[in-house]
XYZ file of C-alpha atoms in Angstrom:
568
model
C -41.895 6.594 -28.203
C -41.770 4.610 -24.720
C -39.840 6.353 -22.353
C -37.089 3.995 -20.372
C -37.360 3.269 -16.909
C -35.589 4.160 -14.437
C -32.905 2.057 -13.068
C -33.724 0.529 -9.026
C -30.574 -0.782 -7.278
C -30.692 -4.420 -6.518
C -32.659 -5.786 -3.799
C -30.892 -7.038 -0.392
C -30.572 -11.065 -0.357
C -31.101 -12.756 2.459
C -27.755 -13.202 4.072
C -27.142 -8.676 3.518
C -29.632 -8.231 5.637
C -29.085 -10.858 8.496
C -26.006 -9.073 8.098
C -26.892 -5.905 7.861
C -29.575 -6.889 11.230
C -26.859 -9.039 13.062
C -24.137 -6.503 13.337
C -25.213 -3.032 14.479
C -27.142 -5.271 17.203
C -24.332 -6.179 18.346
C -23.212 -3.275 19.308
C -26.537 -1.790 20.778
C -27.102 -5.007 22.727
C -23.323 -5.860 23.490
C -21.041 -3.071 23.311
C -18.794 -4.165 26.082
C -18.842 -7.144 23.995
C -17.758 -5.458 20.357
C -15.286 -3.180 22.246
C -13.224 -6.535 23.584
C -13.505 -8.078 20.891
C -12.052 -5.806 19.135
C -8.792 -4.795 21.642
C -8.060 -8.932 21.121
C -7.322 -8.183 17.896
C -5.739 -5.207 17.290
C -3.487 -6.875 20.193
C -3.095 -10.098 17.943
C -1.615 -7.988 15.180
C -0.029 -5.595 18.048
C 2.334 -8.451 18.591
C 3.697 -9.148 15.080
C 5.568 -5.948 14.457
C 8.239 -7.562 17.055
C 9.044 -9.574 14.206
C 9.526 -6.713 11.455
C 12.241 -6.690 9.314
C 12.875 -4.207 6.487
C 13.809 -4.996 3.406
C 15.508 -1.449 1.323
C 16.332 -3.191 -1.675
C 14.959 -2.130 -4.885
C 16.406 -5.186 -6.772
C 13.608 -6.737 -4.812
C 10.402 -4.860 -7.371
C 10.889 -8.119 -9.783
C 11.266 -11.631 -8.697
C 14.016 -13.784 -7.466
C 13.988 -16.464 -10.202
C 13.778 -13.512 -12.431
C 16.307 -14.761 -15.611
C 17.980 -10.911 -15.630
C 18.287 -11.438 -12.250
C 19.411 -14.858 -12.177
C 21.976 -13.462 -15.129
C 23.446 -10.584 -13.170
C 24.549 -12.519 -10.411
C 25.671 -15.588 -12.352
C 28.115 -12.602 -14.690
C 29.103 -11.332 -11.212
C 30.415 -14.702 -9.571
C 32.036 -15.213 -13.479
C 33.886 -12.306 -13.268
C 34.353 -11.259 -9.537
C 32.282 -8.272 -9.935
C 31.334 -6.059 -6.337
C 29.285 -2.848 -6.285
C 31.445 0.408 -5.778
C 30.687 3.280 -3.727
C 32.159 5.854 -5.502
C 34.158 8.937 -3.378
C 34.496 11.250 -5.840
C 37.042 14.807 -4.478
C 36.275 18.234 -6.451
C 37.663 21.025 -6.228
C 37.546 23.851 -9.479
C 39.154 26.936 -7.310
C 43.151 26.019 -6.954
C 44.594 26.727 -10.100
C 45.806 23.036 -9.745
C 42.422 21.748 -9.680
C 43.071 18.567 -7.352
C 46.607 18.603 -7.883
C 47.507 20.111 -4.959
C 49.548 19.543 -1.589
C 45.890 20.204 0.557
C 43.842 17.516 -1.513
C 46.140 14.836 -2.291
C 47.764 14.833 0.605
C 43.589 14.373 2.352
C 42.592 11.715 -0.731
C 45.348 9.774 0.561
C 44.145 10.180 3.949
C 41.318 8.980 3.525
C 42.635 5.508 1.364
C 45.021 4.877 4.258
C 41.773 5.408 6.833
C 39.167 3.312 4.864
C 41.320 0.434 4.449
C 42.538 0.357 8.497
C 38.629 0.330 9.172
C 37.837 -2.545 11.692
C 35.461 -3.212 13.979
C 35.941 -2.647 18.007
C 34.827 -5.382 20.985
C 31.302 -3.867 21.229
C 31.444 -3.961 16.352
C 32.456 -0.346 16.205
C 34.718 1.098 13.118
C 37.517 1.934 13.598
C 40.247 3.141 11.991
C 44.024 4.435 12.457
C 43.928 8.575 11.274
C 46.538 10.501 10.146
C 46.791 13.663 10.642
C 48.819 16.631 8.437
C 51.718 16.037 11.269
C 51.955 11.972 9.729
C 51.298 11.276 13.998
C 48.764 8.055 13.466
C 45.772 7.367 16.019
C 43.467 4.717 15.859
C 39.558 6.699 16.440
C 36.741 4.258 17.218
C 33.369 5.650 15.266
C 29.563 6.256 16.004
C 27.957 6.514 12.754
C 24.235 6.553 14.168
C 22.218 9.300 13.666
C 22.067 12.086 16.395
C 18.617 14.087 16.667
C 16.151 11.450 19.538
C 13.249 11.663 16.762
C 15.895 10.479 14.007
C 17.604 7.543 16.175
C 14.398 6.083 17.122
C 13.330 5.596 13.707
C 16.537 4.242 13.356
C 16.388 1.690 16.089
C 12.221 1.206 14.999
C 13.531 -0.150 11.073
C 16.647 -1.878 12.201
C 18.924 0.655 10.736
C 22.118 -0.395 12.049
C 24.429 2.178 11.134
C 27.570 0.772 12.522
C 26.849 -2.054 10.769
C 30.406 -2.653 8.673
C 31.292 -5.530 8.740
C 30.417 -8.984 7.154
C 29.540 -11.886 10.159
C 33.023 -13.488 10.178
C 34.063 -10.591 11.216
C 36.056 -9.045 8.089
C 35.837 -5.094 6.855
C 33.000 -4.820 3.926
C 35.198 -2.978 2.309
C 37.418 -5.407 -0.320
C 40.720 -3.332 0.176
C 42.441 -5.691 -2.384
C 40.029 -4.228 -5.120
C 40.144 -1.143 -3.671
C 41.292 1.663 -6.666
C 42.939 5.482 -5.703
C 45.614 6.705 -6.679
C 47.851 6.538 -3.944
C 47.161 2.380 -4.176
C 46.982 1.884 -8.503
C 50.474 0.617 -10.207
C 51.900 3.182 -12.434
C 53.748 1.831 -15.354
C 56.478 3.909 -16.896
C 59.940 4.014 -19.226
C 63.020 4.376 -17.298
C 66.381 4.027 -18.350
C 67.721 1.699 -21.002
C 64.869 0.494 -21.749
C 63.348 -1.369 -18.351
C 59.182 -0.262 -17.015
C 58.839 0.833 -14.093
C 55.981 0.004 -11.887
C 55.418 1.797 -8.727
C 51.841 3.401 -7.068
C 50.811 6.736 -9.076
C 50.687 8.124 -5.354
C 54.124 6.793 -3.551
C 53.176 9.406 -0.987
C 51.523 12.398 -0.425
C 53.482 15.523 -2.849
C 55.191 18.059 -0.489
C 55.388 20.435 -2.983
C 53.268 22.188 -5.943
C 56.544 20.340 -8.696
C 55.386 16.566 -7.031
C 52.230 17.075 -6.802
C 52.494 18.438 -10.893
C 54.252 15.302 -11.199
C 51.446 13.297 -10.226
C 49.604 15.332 -12.616
C 51.203 14.186 -15.575
C 51.426 11.103 -15.242
C 47.735 10.383 -14.096
C 47.729 12.619 -17.474
C 49.706 9.905 -20.026
C 47.934 7.010 -18.497
C 45.142 6.135 -21.220
C 43.805 4.168 -18.170
C 43.170 6.915 -15.298
C 42.420 9.642 -17.635
C 38.519 11.223 -17.509
C 38.208 7.480 -15.803
C 40.404 8.559 -11.928
C 41.059 11.647 -11.989
C 39.315 14.401 -14.558
C 40.397 15.269 -17.897
C 40.382 19.391 -16.739
C 42.444 18.229 -13.230
C 39.016 19.201 -10.911
C 38.197 15.423 -9.557
C 39.400 13.089 -8.532
C 37.788 9.559 -7.899
C 37.868 6.692 -4.972
C 36.399 3.747 -6.047
C 35.636 1.385 -3.155
C 34.744 -2.306 -3.124
C 31.994 -3.630 -1.374
C 30.423 -7.216 -0.588
C 26.975 -6.339 -0.648
C 25.299 -3.406 -1.915
C 23.416 -3.443 1.264
C 26.572 -2.507 3.142
C 26.700 1.383 0.277
C 24.355 3.608 2.780
C 26.602 2.520 5.628
C 30.170 3.379 4.062
C 28.263 6.957 2.933
C 28.068 7.171 6.076
C 31.665 6.245 7.009
C 32.435 8.638 4.198
C 31.343 11.740 5.611
C 31.968 10.909 8.656
C 35.572 10.744 7.704
C 35.437 13.632 5.441
C 33.692 15.960 7.670
C 37.239 18.235 9.058
C 37.985 18.618 5.973
C 38.117 22.453 5.805
C 39.190 24.069 2.323
C 37.715 24.827 -0.950
C 37.556 20.769 -1.873
C 34.088 19.677 -1.685
C 33.495 15.630 -1.319
C 30.552 13.489 -4.159
C 29.226 10.193 -3.008
C 27.451 8.104 -5.770
C 27.162 4.875 -6.812
C 24.440 2.120 -8.306
C 24.253 0.791 -5.039
C 24.671 3.833 -2.975
C 21.820 5.484 -4.963
C 19.085 2.195 -4.171
C 20.340 1.779 -0.763
C 19.730 5.025 0.334
C 16.501 5.845 -1.237
C 15.124 2.686 -0.068
C 16.578 3.731 3.846
C 15.291 7.365 3.311
C 11.818 5.943 1.805
C 11.574 3.853 5.014
C 12.558 6.405 7.414
C 10.274 9.213 5.052
C 7.064 6.620 5.585
C 7.454 6.970 8.979
C 6.556 10.578 9.188
C 4.647 11.161 6.916
C 2.197 8.234 8.593
C 1.719 9.830 11.284
C 0.896 13.047 9.756
C -1.272 11.884 7.544
C -3.303 10.856 11.012
C -2.785 14.220 12.215
C -4.498 15.822 8.874
C -7.457 13.833 8.626
C -7.689 14.446 12.266
C -7.591 18.912 11.912
C -10.312 17.807 9.445
C -12.122 16.103 9.800
C -12.796 18.652 13.201
C -12.765 21.375 10.895
C -15.679 20.170 8.691
C -17.837 18.844 12.221
C -16.742 21.154 14.903
C -17.677 17.467 17.403
C -14.931 15.422 19.178
C -16.905 12.552 19.996
C -18.218 12.701 15.577
C -14.220 11.964 15.183
C -13.007 9.122 17.527
C -14.259 6.120 16.233
C -13.635 6.712 12.343
C -9.859 7.397 13.605
C -10.161 4.177 15.868
C -11.122 2.314 12.921
C -8.769 3.912 10.402
C -5.893 2.652 13.001
C -7.181 -0.677 14.035
C -7.388 -1.463 9.888
C -4.191 -0.175 9.900
C -2.305 -2.120 12.820
C -4.681 -5.442 11.187
C -2.565 -5.044 7.394
C 1.351 -4.649 8.783
C 0.989 -6.959 11.632
C -0.471 -9.664 8.612
C 2.070 -8.699 6.848
C 5.088 -9.369 9.026
C 3.093 -12.019 11.266
C 2.984 -13.947 7.495
C 7.221 -13.365 7.212
C 6.454 -11.347 4.962
C 9.640 -7.899 4.301
C 8.135 -4.219 5.105
C 9.283 -3.705 1.416
C 9.681 0.379 -0.316
C 5.914 -0.469 -1.602
C 3.842 -2.123 1.471
C 5.650 0.996 3.527
C 3.301 3.350 2.864
C -0.320 0.531 3.220
C -1.209 2.755 6.412
C -1.414 6.280 3.652
C -3.394 4.305 2.308
C -5.772 3.098 4.502
C -6.026 5.876 6.540
C -8.874 8.214 3.886
C -10.396 4.305 3.151
C -11.480 3.293 6.628
C -12.495 6.649 8.367
C -15.417 7.338 5.293
C -17.746 4.464 6.091
C -17.460 5.822 10.209
C -17.995 9.117 9.167
C -21.081 8.642 7.203
C -23.214 5.907 10.023
C -22.267 9.336 12.988
C -23.327 11.616 10.597
C -26.922 10.403 9.791
C -26.944 9.805 13.395
C -26.425 12.718 14.300
C -28.917 14.326 11.570
C -31.596 11.533 12.368
C -31.291 11.260 16.017
C -33.835 14.617 16.254
C -36.249 11.563 15.300
C -36.104 9.022 17.089
C -34.810 10.287 20.768
C -33.150 7.453 20.595
C -29.989 5.454 19.975
C -30.686 2.651 19.682
C -33.617 2.834 16.707
C -31.640 5.292 15.281
C -28.322 3.427 14.659
C -30.747 1.032 13.144
C -32.557 3.462 10.832
C -28.967 4.340 9.543
C -27.850 1.164 8.980
C -31.269 0.526 7.128
C -30.182 3.457 5.058
C -26.691 3.083 4.487
C -25.810 -0.251 4.800
C -26.197 -1.713 1.303
C -24.217 1.472 -0.101
C -21.097 1.571 2.444
C -21.328 -2.466 1.438
C -20.486 -2.229 -2.499
C -17.993 0.348 -2.079
C -16.710 -1.312 0.517
C -16.753 -4.369 -2.751
C -15.970 -2.582 -4.496
C -12.266 -0.670 -2.538
C -11.430 -4.591 -1.558
C -11.838 -5.518 -5.643
C -9.843 -3.406 -7.013
C -7.246 -3.851 -4.536
C -7.239 -7.422 -4.287
C -7.079 -7.355 -8.174
C -3.150 -5.926 -8.371
C -2.395 -10.130 -7.175
C -2.188 -10.537 -10.905
C 0.671 -8.448 -11.451
C 3.899 -9.628 -11.506
C 5.705 -7.802 -8.855
C 6.107 -9.362 -5.745
C 6.495 -6.092 -3.803
C 3.244 -4.908 -5.264
C 0.566 -8.202 -4.867
C 2.205 -8.150 -1.375
C 0.538 -4.298 -1.383
C -2.524 -4.994 -3.324
C -3.406 -8.214 -0.467
C -2.798 -6.320 2.801
C -4.702 -3.499 1.485
C -7.137 -5.746 0.599
C -7.519 -7.268 4.021
C -7.139 -3.668 5.235
C -9.897 -2.100 3.623
C -12.415 -5.378 4.856
C -11.129 -5.349 8.544
C -11.741 -1.132 8.355
C -15.280 -2.416 6.662
C -16.480 -5.107 10.182
C -15.559 -2.940 12.808
C -17.522 0.268 11.141
C -20.746 -1.782 10.946
C -20.179 -2.796 14.993
C -18.182 -0.669 16.710
C -20.108 1.863 15.649
C -23.076 0.766 16.927
C -20.619 0.336 20.163
C -18.939 3.370 20.411
C -22.530 5.533 20.023
C -23.609 3.750 23.255
C -21.030 3.832 25.500
C -19.378 7.372 24.410
C -21.806 9.182 22.738
C -24.224 10.561 25.786
C -27.294 11.841 26.334
C -26.022 15.704 27.097
C -24.606 15.333 24.342
C -27.301 14.555 21.810
C -29.431 17.247 22.936
C -27.153 20.493 22.683
C -26.220 18.325 19.130
C -30.272 18.628 18.251
C -30.854 22.107 21.077
C -28.188 24.345 18.336
C -29.195 22.643 15.916
C -32.757 23.213 15.986
C -32.147 27.483 17.481
C -29.614 27.014 14.157
C -32.846 25.732 11.989
C -35.113 28.747 13.962
C -32.735 31.557 13.416
C -32.475 30.562 9.809
C -35.961 30.588 8.813
C -36.894 33.891 11.470
C -33.916 35.801 8.891
C -36.357 34.135 5.925
C -39.643 35.524 7.414
C -37.595 38.993 7.278
C -36.245 39.126 3.925
C -39.433 38.156 2.710
C -41.872 39.718 4.466
C -44.811 38.914 2.419
C -43.156 36.361 0.518
C -40.506 38.289 -2.811
C -39.040 40.559 -0.933
C -39.897 44.271 -1.659
C -42.949 46.532 0.783
C -45.968 45.955 -0.923
C -44.903 42.369 -2.014
C -43.436 44.662 -5.687
C -40.345 43.529 -6.378
C -38.391 45.881 -8.145
C -38.123 45.896 -12.199
C -42.069 43.965 -12.063
C -45.290 45.287 -13.236
C -47.993 45.869 -9.449
C -50.501 43.062 -9.396
C -53.452 44.560 -10.853
C -51.161 45.289 -14.318
C -49.661 42.811 -15.011
C -50.408 39.864 -18.230
C -53.883 38.349 -16.886
C -53.405 34.353 -17.923
C -54.287 33.050 -20.463
C -56.631 30.734 -18.833
C -58.419 33.116 -16.981
C -57.089 32.892 -13.544
C -53.572 31.255 -12.068
C -54.814 27.533 -10.050
C -52.748 26.772 -7.283
C -53.599 25.629 -3.842
C -54.921 28.840 -2.742
C -58.074 27.180 -5.621
C -58.971 28.306 -8.332
C -60.056 32.196 -9.823
C -57.483 33.206 -7.294
C -54.365 34.790 -7.646
C -50.850 33.459 -5.937
C -49.728 35.175 -3.531
C -45.005 36.456 -3.818
C -42.794 35.263 -6.380
C -43.850 31.651 -7.875
C -39.836 30.194 -7.304
C -39.178 31.609 -3.513
C -43.309 29.811 -2.367
C -41.298 25.636 -2.003
C -38.213 26.928 -0.597
C -39.395 28.905 1.970
C -42.573 26.250 3.009
C -40.509 23.344 3.050
C -37.659 25.504 5.702
C -40.481 26.298 7.438
C -41.815 22.018 7.928
C -38.377 21.508 9.234
C -38.277 24.537 11.529
C -41.475 23.512 13.351
C -40.896 19.855 12.863
C -37.842 20.290 14.989
C -38.894 22.752 17.437
C -41.505 20.932 17.878
C -40.276 18.194 19.194
C -37.447 19.604 20.982
C -40.037 22.501 23.152
C -41.357 20.450 26.679
C -44.315 19.397 27.392
C -45.206 22.679 28.619
C -44.689 24.818 25.720
C -46.200 23.057 23.255
C -49.099 22.875 22.336
C -52.340 20.295 21.661
C -51.392 17.594 18.463
C -51.399 18.745 15.021
C -50.408 21.976 15.716
C -47.403 21.426 13.928
C -48.973 21.061 10.187
C -51.133 24.545 10.608
C -49.776 27.529 8.906
C -51.991 29.384 11.716
C -55.079 28.086 14.595
C -54.875 27.587 17.246
C -51.373 26.248 19.569
C -48.595 27.518 19.589
C -47.405 30.293 16.545
C -44.042 29.347 15.077
C -42.171 32.503 16.661
C -42.792 31.603 19.787
C -42.212 28.073 20.003
C -39.149 29.492 18.733
C -38.385 32.219 21.485
C -39.672 29.061 24.395
C -37.310 27.429 22.984
C -33.819 30.379 23.085
C -35.028 30.706 26.457
C -34.573 26.668 27.320
C -31.072 26.217 25.635
C -30.056 30.008 27.201
C -29.874 31.264 23.872
C -32.337 34.569 24.553
C -31.751 36.234 28.465
C -34.723 36.435 28.612
């Protein structure tokens, strides 16, 4: 049976060969031009950032003309339905639950304060607050975050916590639809078969008996028992209708500000679908604004731990930042809003963008000792790595671009712009990284790195010789558990045939010889290239096991004196 032929990669086409030679040569011959073009491109994308707008609504994960969204809007318009922010007041420690004088008084004051919401001359919210003694006064609130970082993020994401009013200055709270004990009707039977219509809580109770009357009225009404008040009497709700759910996050912050000074056993809980959706959107953007810099810092620290060289880190980080700026700048420039999905573009792009740059720089520093010339080394590295980097980038671009086939608009936008960012990361890598090497990596840095590399290789070779003085690690060439050479079983052919020639026994265990020989050859090559002419022997000494020329030990000692490792 014939053996299958080994698979080999396809040879590069003409255009890939031209691209492989053109981009690196551009960085080598015109490094300042490449840097200038990259900087101008970054500026062109950066100037789009002030136009940014944000979309926190998870409902926009569906297209605007999706059937379910159209039907939902029709039903809300037909029946005058509003989105609600639900405020729950819980007291599970008082024997009467929330039906005590203090708790019901707080609920009534909160209701009046919400209904009195109006803007001042600067657009900030103003409410009429009532203290426990019955005195009323107007108070202007500032709902913006107090922390500097939180306020910076809110400004960057256009999150105005004081936005509680429509364009014509009306309150975002629909007052006549608000549901609370002090504004809902309570129908009771009166004398002579008549009905009495009043509010469930006409005024805050002054005595526990008045509070219990309100409790009994609420429990006896099936419309309120289990909805407005809990069946066990431990909780009461205030339903706050708003003109649009985009106001729900700010309304929730308003309630928190108005109840911040509440003391005692009352707990305030805020819920409702619009609050959950809007809060999720706002907090998601805030988390992404924090996570993206943290991801960049983490990548930087990890690369420094891996390579221990700042020149090896700067270029990948610059390429990653450029790709993020380009992707987000294109998104904003095309008029798209930054959605919850697209806010994660930076997190995806940064680890992808640094990969090719790390490959090039790592291979460059490993190969420089063979050429002692930056331009030749760059060309060698690019010929070796160009096709693998091209194929991996194309597969990554194709994978993210395939998200354009999904029916979810934010996912389509996310996939296409990440694909664009990967493309932007690949192109500057091919030209900008060579330009960075030509301009930003000095020859002195390369010489120090080569010297350190050769010293490490020589030290490793020296330790290997000490560990295996005769090739097997035991005195006299004997290994533990093995018989002496003259007592070993003879080869069926009568003798070992190897590099030493027929009829001669191999010295030392065969499994160590190839590895040791390879290490010795590499160490001799590296030491020989780094030694100055006065320490070198004649040509051809590097490839010999012995003979004329400087021995490996003398080369190592000379190199130690050269780099300062040996004070002698």
